[in-house]
Short mmCIF file of C-alpha atoms and ligand atoms in Angstrom, two decimals:
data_model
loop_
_atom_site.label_atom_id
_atom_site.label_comp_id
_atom_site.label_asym_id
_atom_site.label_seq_id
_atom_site.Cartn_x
_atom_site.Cartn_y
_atom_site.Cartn_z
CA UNK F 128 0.00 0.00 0.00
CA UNK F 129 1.06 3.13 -1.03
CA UNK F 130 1.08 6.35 1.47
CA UNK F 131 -1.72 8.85 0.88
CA UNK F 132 -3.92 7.35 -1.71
CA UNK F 133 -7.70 7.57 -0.83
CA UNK F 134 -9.45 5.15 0.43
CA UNK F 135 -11.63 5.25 -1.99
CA UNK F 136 -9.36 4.87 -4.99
CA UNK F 137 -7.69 1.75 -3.17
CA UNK F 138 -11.48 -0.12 -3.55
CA UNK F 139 -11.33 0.66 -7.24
CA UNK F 140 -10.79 -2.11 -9.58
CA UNK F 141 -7.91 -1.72 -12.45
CA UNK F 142 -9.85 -1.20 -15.46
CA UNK F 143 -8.78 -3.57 -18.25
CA UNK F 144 -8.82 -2.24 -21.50
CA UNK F 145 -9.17 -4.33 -24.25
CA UNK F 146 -5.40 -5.64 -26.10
CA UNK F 147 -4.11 -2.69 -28.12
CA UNK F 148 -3.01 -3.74 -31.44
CA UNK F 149 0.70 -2.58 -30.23
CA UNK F 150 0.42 -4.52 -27.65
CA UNK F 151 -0.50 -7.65 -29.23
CA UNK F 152 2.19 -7.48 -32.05
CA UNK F 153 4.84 -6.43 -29.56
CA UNK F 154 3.94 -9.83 -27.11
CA UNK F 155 3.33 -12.57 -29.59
CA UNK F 156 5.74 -11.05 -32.76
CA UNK F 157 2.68 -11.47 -34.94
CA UNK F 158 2.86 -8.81 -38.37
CA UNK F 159 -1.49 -8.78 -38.66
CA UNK F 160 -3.33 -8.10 -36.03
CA UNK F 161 -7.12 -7.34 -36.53
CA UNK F 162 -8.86 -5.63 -33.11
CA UNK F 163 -12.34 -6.84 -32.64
CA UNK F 164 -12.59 -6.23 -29.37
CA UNK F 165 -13.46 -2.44 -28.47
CA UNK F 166 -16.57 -1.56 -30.42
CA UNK F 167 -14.34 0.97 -32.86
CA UNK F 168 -16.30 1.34 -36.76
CA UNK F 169 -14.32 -0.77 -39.02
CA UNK F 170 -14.55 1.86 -41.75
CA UNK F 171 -13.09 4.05 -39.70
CA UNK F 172 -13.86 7.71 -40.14
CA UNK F 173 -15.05 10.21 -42.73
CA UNK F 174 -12.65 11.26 -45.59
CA UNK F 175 -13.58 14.92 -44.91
CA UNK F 176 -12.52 14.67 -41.20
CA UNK F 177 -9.45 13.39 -42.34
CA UNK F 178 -8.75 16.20 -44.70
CA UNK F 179 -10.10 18.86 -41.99
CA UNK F 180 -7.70 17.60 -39.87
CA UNK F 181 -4.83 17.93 -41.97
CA UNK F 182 -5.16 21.54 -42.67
CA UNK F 183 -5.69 21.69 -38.43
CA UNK F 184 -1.52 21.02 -37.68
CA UNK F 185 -0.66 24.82 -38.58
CA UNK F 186 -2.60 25.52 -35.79
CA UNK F 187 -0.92 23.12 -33.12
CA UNK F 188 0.08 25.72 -31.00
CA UNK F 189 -2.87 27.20 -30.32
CA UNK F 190 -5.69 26.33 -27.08
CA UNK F 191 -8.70 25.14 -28.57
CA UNK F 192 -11.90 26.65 -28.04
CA UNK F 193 -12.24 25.77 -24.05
CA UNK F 194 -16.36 26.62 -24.98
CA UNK F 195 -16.96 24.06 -28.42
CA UNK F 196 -19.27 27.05 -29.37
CA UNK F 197 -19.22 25.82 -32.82
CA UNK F 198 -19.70 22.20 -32.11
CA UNK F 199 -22.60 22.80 -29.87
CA UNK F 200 -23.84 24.91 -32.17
CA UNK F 201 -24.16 22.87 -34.66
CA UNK F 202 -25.41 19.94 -32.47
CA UNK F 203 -28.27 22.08 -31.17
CA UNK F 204 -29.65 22.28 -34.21
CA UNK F 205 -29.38 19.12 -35.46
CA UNK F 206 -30.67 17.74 -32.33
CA UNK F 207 -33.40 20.46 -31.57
CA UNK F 208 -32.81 21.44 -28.08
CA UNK F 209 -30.79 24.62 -27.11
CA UNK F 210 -26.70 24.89 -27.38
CA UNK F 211 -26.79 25.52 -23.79
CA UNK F 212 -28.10 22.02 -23.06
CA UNK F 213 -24.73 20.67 -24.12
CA UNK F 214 -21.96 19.89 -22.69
CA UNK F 215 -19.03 18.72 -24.68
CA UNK F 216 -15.70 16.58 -22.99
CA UNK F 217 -13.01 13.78 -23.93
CA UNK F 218 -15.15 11.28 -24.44
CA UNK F 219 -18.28 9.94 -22.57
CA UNK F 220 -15.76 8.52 -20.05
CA UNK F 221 -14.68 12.10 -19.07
CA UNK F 222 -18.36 12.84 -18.73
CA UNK F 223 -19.16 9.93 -17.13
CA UNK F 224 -16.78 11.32 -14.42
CA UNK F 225 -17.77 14.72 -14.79
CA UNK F 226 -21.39 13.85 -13.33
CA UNK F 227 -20.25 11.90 -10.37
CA UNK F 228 -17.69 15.04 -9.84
CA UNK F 229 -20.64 17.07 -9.65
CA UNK F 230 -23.52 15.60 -8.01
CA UNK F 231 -22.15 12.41 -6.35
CA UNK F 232 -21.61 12.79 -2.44
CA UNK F 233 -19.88 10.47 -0.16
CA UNK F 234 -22.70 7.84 1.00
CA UNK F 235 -24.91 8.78 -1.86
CA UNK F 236 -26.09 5.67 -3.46
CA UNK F 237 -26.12 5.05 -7.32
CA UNK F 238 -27.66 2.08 -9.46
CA UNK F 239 -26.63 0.23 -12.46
CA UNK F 240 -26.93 -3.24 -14.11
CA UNK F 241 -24.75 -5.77 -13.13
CA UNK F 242 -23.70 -6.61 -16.88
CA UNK F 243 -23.01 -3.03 -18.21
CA UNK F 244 -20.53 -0.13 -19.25
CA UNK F 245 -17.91 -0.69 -15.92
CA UNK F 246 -17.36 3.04 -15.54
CA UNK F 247 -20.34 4.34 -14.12
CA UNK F 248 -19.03 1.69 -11.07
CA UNK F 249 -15.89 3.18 -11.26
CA UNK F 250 -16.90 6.64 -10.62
CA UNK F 251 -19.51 6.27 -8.05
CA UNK F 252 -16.48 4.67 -6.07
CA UNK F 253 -14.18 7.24 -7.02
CA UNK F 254 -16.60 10.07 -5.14
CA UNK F 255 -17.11 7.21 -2.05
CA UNK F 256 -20.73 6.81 -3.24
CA UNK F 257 -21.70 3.36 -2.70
CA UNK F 258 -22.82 1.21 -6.37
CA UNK F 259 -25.91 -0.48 -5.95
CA UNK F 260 -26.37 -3.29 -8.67
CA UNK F 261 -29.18 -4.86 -10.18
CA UNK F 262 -29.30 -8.03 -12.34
CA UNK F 263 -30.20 -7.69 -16.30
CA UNK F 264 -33.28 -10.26 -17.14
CA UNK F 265 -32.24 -12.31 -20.06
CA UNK F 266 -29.74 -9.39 -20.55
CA UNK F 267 -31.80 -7.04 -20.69
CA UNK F 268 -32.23 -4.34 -18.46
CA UNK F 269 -35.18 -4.72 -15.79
CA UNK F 270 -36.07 -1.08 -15.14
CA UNK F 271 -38.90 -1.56 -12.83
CA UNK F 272 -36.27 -3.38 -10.32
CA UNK F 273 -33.80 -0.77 -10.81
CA UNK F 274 -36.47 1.94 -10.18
CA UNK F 275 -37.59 -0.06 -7.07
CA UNK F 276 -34.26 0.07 -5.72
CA UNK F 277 -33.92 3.84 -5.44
CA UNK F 278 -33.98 5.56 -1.50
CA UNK F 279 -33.55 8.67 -0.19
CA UNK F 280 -30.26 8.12 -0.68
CA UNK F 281 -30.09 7.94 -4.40
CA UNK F 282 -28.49 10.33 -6.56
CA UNK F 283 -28.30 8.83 -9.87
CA UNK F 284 -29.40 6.14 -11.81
CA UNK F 285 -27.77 4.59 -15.12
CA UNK F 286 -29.26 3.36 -18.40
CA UNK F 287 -27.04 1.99 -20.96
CA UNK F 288 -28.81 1.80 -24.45
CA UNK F 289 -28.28 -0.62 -26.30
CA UNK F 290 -26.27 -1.47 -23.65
CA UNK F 291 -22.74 -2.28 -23.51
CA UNK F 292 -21.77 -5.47 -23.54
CA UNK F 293 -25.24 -7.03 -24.08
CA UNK F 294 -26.02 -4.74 -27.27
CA UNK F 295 -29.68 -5.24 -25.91
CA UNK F 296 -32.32 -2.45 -25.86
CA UNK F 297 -35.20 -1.28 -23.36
CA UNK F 298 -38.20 -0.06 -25.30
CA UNK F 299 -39.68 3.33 -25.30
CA UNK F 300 -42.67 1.70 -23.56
CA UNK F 301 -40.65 0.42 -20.46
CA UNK F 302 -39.39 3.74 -19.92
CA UNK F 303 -42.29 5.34 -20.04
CA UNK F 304 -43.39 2.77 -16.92
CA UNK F 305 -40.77 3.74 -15.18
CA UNK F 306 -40.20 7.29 -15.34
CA UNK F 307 -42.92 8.97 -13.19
CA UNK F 308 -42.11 6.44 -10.96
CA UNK F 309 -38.39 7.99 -10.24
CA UNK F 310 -38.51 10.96 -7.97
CA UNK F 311 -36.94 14.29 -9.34
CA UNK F 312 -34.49 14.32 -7.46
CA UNK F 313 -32.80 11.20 -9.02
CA UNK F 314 -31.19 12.15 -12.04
CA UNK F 315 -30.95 9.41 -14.82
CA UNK F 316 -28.12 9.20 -16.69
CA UNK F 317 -28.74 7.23 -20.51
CA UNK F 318 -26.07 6.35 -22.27
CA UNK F 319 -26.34 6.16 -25.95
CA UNK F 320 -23.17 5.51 -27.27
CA UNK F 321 -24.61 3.44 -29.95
CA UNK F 322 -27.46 4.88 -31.10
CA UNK F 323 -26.50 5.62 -34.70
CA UNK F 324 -26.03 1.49 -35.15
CA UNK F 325 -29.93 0.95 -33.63
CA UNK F 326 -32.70 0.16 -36.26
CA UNK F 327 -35.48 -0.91 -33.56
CA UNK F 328 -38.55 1.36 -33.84
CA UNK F 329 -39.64 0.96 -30.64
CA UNK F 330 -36.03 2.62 -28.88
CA UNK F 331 -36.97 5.55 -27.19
CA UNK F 332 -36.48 9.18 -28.58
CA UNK F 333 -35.04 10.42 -25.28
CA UNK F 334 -34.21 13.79 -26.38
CA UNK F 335 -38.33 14.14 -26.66
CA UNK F 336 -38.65 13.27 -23.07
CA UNK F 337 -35.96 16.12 -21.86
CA UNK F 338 -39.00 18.86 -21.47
CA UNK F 339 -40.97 17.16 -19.25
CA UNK F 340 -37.87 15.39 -17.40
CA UNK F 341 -35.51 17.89 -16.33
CA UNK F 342 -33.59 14.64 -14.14
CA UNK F 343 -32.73 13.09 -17.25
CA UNK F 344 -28.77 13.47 -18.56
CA UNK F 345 -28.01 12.44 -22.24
CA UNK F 346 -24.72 11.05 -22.86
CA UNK F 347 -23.07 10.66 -27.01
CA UNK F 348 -20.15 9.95 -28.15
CA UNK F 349 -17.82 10.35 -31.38
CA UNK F 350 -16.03 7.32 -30.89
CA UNK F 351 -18.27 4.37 -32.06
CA UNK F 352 -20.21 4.84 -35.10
CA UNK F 353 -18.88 8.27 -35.96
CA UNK F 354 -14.96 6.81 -35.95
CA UNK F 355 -13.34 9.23 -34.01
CA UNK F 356 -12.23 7.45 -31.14
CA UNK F 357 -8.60 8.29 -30.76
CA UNK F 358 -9.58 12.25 -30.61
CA UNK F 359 -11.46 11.73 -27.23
CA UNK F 360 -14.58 13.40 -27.94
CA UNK F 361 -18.25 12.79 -26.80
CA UNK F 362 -21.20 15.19 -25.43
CA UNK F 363 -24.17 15.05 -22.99
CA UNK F 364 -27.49 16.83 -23.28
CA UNK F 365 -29.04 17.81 -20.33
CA UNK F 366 -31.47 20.88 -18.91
CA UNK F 367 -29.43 24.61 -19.26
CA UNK F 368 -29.12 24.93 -15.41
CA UNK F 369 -27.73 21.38 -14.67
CA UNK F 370 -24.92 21.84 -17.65
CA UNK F 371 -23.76 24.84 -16.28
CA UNK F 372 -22.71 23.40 -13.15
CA UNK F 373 -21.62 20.76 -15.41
CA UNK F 374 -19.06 23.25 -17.73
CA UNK F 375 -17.36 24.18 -13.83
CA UNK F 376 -16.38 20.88 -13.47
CA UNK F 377 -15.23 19.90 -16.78
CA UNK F 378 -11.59 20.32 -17.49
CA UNK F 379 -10.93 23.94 -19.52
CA UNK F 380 -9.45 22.30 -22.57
CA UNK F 381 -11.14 19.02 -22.39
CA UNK F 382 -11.90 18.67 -25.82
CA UNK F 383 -9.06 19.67 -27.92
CA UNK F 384 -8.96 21.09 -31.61
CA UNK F 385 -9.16 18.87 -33.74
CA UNK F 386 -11.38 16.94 -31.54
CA UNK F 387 -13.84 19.95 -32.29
CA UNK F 388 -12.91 19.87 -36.06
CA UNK F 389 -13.63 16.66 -36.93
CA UNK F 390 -16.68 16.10 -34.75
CA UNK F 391 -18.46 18.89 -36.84
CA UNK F 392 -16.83 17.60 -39.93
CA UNK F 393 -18.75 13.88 -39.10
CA UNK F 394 -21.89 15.74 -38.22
CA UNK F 395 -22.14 16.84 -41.65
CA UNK F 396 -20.54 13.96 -43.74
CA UNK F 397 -24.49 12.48 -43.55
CA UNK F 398 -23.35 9.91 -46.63
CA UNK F 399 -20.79 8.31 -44.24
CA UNK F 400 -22.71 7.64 -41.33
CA UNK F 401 -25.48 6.09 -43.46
CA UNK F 402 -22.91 4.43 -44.82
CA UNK F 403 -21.55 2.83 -41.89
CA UNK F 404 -25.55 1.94 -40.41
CA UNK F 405 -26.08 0.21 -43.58
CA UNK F 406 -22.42 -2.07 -43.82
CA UNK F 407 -22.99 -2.35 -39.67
CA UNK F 408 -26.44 -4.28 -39.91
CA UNK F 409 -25.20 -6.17 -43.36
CA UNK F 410 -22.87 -7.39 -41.31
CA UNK F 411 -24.70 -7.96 -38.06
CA UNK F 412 -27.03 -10.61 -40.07
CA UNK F 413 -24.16 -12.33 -41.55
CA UNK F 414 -22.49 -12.91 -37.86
CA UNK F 415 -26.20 -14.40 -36.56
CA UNK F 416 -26.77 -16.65 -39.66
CA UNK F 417 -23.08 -17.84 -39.24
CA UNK F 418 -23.81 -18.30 -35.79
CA UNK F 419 -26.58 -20.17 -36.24
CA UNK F 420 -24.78 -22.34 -39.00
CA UNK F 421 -22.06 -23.42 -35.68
CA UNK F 422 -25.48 -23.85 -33.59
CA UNK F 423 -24.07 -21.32 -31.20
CA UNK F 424 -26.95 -19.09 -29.69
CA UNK F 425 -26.28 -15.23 -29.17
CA UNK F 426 -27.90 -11.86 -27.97
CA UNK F 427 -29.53 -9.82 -30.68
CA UNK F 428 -27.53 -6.84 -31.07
CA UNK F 429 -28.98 -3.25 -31.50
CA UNK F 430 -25.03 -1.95 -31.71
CA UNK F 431 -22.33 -2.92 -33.27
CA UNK F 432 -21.15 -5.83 -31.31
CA UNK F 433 -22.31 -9.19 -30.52
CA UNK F 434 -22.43 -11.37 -27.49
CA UNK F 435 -22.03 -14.66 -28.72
CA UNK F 436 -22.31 -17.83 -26.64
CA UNK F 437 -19.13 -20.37 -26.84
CA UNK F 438 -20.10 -23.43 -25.29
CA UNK F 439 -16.73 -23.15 -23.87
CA UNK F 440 -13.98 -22.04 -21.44
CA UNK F 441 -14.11 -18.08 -23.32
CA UNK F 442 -11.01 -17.26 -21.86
CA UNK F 443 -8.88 -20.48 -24.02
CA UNK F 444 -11.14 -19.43 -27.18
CA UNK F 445 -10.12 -16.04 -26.47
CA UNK F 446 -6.55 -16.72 -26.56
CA UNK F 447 -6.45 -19.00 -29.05
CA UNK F 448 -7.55 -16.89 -31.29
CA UNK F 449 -5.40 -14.54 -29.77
CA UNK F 450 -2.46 -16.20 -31.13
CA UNK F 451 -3.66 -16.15 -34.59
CA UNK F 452 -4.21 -12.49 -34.48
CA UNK F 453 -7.59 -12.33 -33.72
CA UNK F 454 -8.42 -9.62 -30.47
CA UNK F 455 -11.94 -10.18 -29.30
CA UNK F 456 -13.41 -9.25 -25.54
CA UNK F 457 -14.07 -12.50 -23.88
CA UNK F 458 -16.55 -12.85 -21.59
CA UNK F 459 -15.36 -13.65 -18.12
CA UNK F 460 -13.94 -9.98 -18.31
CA UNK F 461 -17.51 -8.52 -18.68
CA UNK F 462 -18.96 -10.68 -15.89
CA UNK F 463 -20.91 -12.99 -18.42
CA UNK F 464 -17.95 -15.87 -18.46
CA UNK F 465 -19.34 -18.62 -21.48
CA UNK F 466 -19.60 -15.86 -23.84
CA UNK F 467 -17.36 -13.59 -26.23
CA UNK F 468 -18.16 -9.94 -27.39
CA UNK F 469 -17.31 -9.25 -30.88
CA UNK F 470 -17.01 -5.94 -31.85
CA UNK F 471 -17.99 -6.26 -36.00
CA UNK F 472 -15.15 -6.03 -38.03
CA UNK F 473 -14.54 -5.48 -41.82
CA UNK F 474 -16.13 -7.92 -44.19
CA UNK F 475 -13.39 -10.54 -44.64
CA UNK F 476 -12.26 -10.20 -40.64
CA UNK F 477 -15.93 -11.41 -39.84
CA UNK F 478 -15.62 -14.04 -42.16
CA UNK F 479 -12.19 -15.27 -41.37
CA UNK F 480 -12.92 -14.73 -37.48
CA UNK F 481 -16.14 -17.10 -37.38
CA UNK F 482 -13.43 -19.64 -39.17
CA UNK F 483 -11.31 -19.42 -36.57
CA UNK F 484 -14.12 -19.93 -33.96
CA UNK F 485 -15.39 -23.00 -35.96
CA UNK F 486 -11.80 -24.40 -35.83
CA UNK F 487 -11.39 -23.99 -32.53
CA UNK F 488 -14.57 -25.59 -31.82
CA UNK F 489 -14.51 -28.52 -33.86
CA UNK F 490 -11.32 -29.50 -31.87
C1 PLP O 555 -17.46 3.23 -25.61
C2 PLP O 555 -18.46 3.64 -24.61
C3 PLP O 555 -18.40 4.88 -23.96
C4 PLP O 555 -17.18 5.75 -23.97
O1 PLP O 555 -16.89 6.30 -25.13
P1 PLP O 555 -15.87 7.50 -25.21
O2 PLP O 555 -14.85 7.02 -26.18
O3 PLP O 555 -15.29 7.79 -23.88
O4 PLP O 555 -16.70 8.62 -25.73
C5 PLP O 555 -19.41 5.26 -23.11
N1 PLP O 555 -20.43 4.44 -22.87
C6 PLP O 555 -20.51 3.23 -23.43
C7 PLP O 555 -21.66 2.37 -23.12
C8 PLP O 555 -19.52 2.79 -24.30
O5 PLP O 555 -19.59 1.56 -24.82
#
């Protein structure tokens, strides 16, 4: 134990990332690795961001815009509420922290699902709030028992949709059930860092429900279907009064140049993201009807992963196909141990993957 280090940050787990592709070239001295294990687009981004960002590096020296008033700008209108709803940071993982930062106390309680994103748990321990966890019903979220857990002590409650790793939805008419039932007090956080990939009509249009529900807290990203995960930038939406506090808390240059760049450059490429919705459930099908060729049952997906059941000890699939390049999530790190999580890859990488599984299971 090291001197000085708060309690609190001594109970946190180590988060473990999935492989980088460094990482797994540098350990097993392979030449090809292909990452399938952290929910990036395959396609990776627009052409125009990369140009925009090119003609960004004169400007290196510069602060960036500690405000995103262009970026917000341009959100608000897309997205119909006011620029002053938004909040903008480096990533939905700094604004995951952000919220605890700001309305988390020590002893307040907070609930999530017991199979979901791992950082909400990590910062509701980081502020000594204690992380109050409720089981997922056929992996899917049960809202009514997360509801019925809430005291006076809650603070905040988290909804991951489609949720991460399950890819599973809840409906627009089980959150309807459930949110009169939640006291104002309790903020809810959801978490839609895959909406882009969903094509179920019945998800909820939560940005709709902000008027009458000034609790709720809207959290996007840039990473996942837009490709910009290495610039660290996502946003929240929220009522004007709560995001100010918010912007107090967030750090001044959170979200850096060409973060801002190329986040309003992929709002406008339209072509690309349609683009990438289209190859993303093209692909999805071909993963379940291989799937079902190997017999091997999985979780419909409304993102752009799959939870796919092994049959097997995940963690000697996973390295297995480890060894042969492959870098998937296995299970037993996401709490559902039996299972892998297959972020969708590039045509021929889903193809030669599901090979590689059928191999390894034929053995
Ligand atoms: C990937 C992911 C995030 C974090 O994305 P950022 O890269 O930090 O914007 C947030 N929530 C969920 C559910 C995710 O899967």
């Amino acid at each position: 134990m090291v001197y000085g280090v708060r309690e609190e940050i001594l109970k946190i787990e180590k988060y473990v990332a999935g492989k980088s592709i460094t990482e797994v070239k540098r350990e097993l001295g392979l030449d090809n690795i292909v990452k399938m294990a952290s929910n990036e687009n395959p396609l990776g981004c627009s052409k125009k961001v990369k140009d925009a960002l090119k003609a960004l590096v004169k400007d290196t020296y510069l602060y960036p815009d500690s405000a995103s008033y262009e970026l917000k700008n341009l959100l608000g209108n897309k997205l119909n509420v006011k620029s002053k709803q938004i909040f903008c940071g480096a990533g939905s993982d700094s604004l995951i922290r952000v919220i605890c930062n700001t309305l988390l106390d020590k002893d307040d309680e907070s609930i999530v699902a017991d199979i979901t994103f791992p950082r909400y748990e990590t910062n509701i321990n980081l502020m000594g709030a204690k992380c109050i966890k409720i089981p997922v019903k056929n992996f899917i979220f049960n809202l009514e028992e997360m509801v019925n857990a809430i005291t006076k002590k809650t603070k905040i409650i988290w909804f991951c949709n489609p949720n991460n790793p399950t890819g599973t939805i809840f409906t627009k008419y089980e959150l309807k059930k459930v949110l009169d039932k939640i006291p104002k007090n309790v903020f809810v956080v959801i978490d839609e860092a895959y909406v882009e990939y969903v094509t179920d009509e019945n998800y909820p249009d939560s940005l709709s429900l902000l008027k009458k529900y000034s609790n709720i807290i809207i959290l996007r990203t840039f990473s996942k279907a837009y490709g910009l995960a290495a610039l660290r930038i996502g946003y929240g939406i929220a009522n004007e009064e709560l995001v100010e506090y918010f912007n107090r808390v967030i750090n001044s240059f959170d979200t850096n140049l060409y973060a801002q760049v190329a986040a309003i450059e992929a709002i406008k490429d339209e072509d690309f993201l349609s683009l990438v919705k289209q190859f993303n459930e093209e692909q999805r099908n071909f993963m379940y009807k291989e799937f079902d060729k190997l017999g091997l049952s999985y979780i419909k997906s409304q993102a752009n992963f799959i939870m796919v059941k092994v049959n097997c000890d995940d963690k000697d699939l996973f390295n297995y196909l480890l060894k042969r390049g492959y870098i998937i999530r296995p299970g037993y790190l996401l709490g559902v141990p039996g299972y892998l999580r297959i972020s969708i890859g590039k045509e021929n990488e889903n193809r030669q993957l599901v090979n590689l599984i059928k191999e390894y299971l034929k053995k």
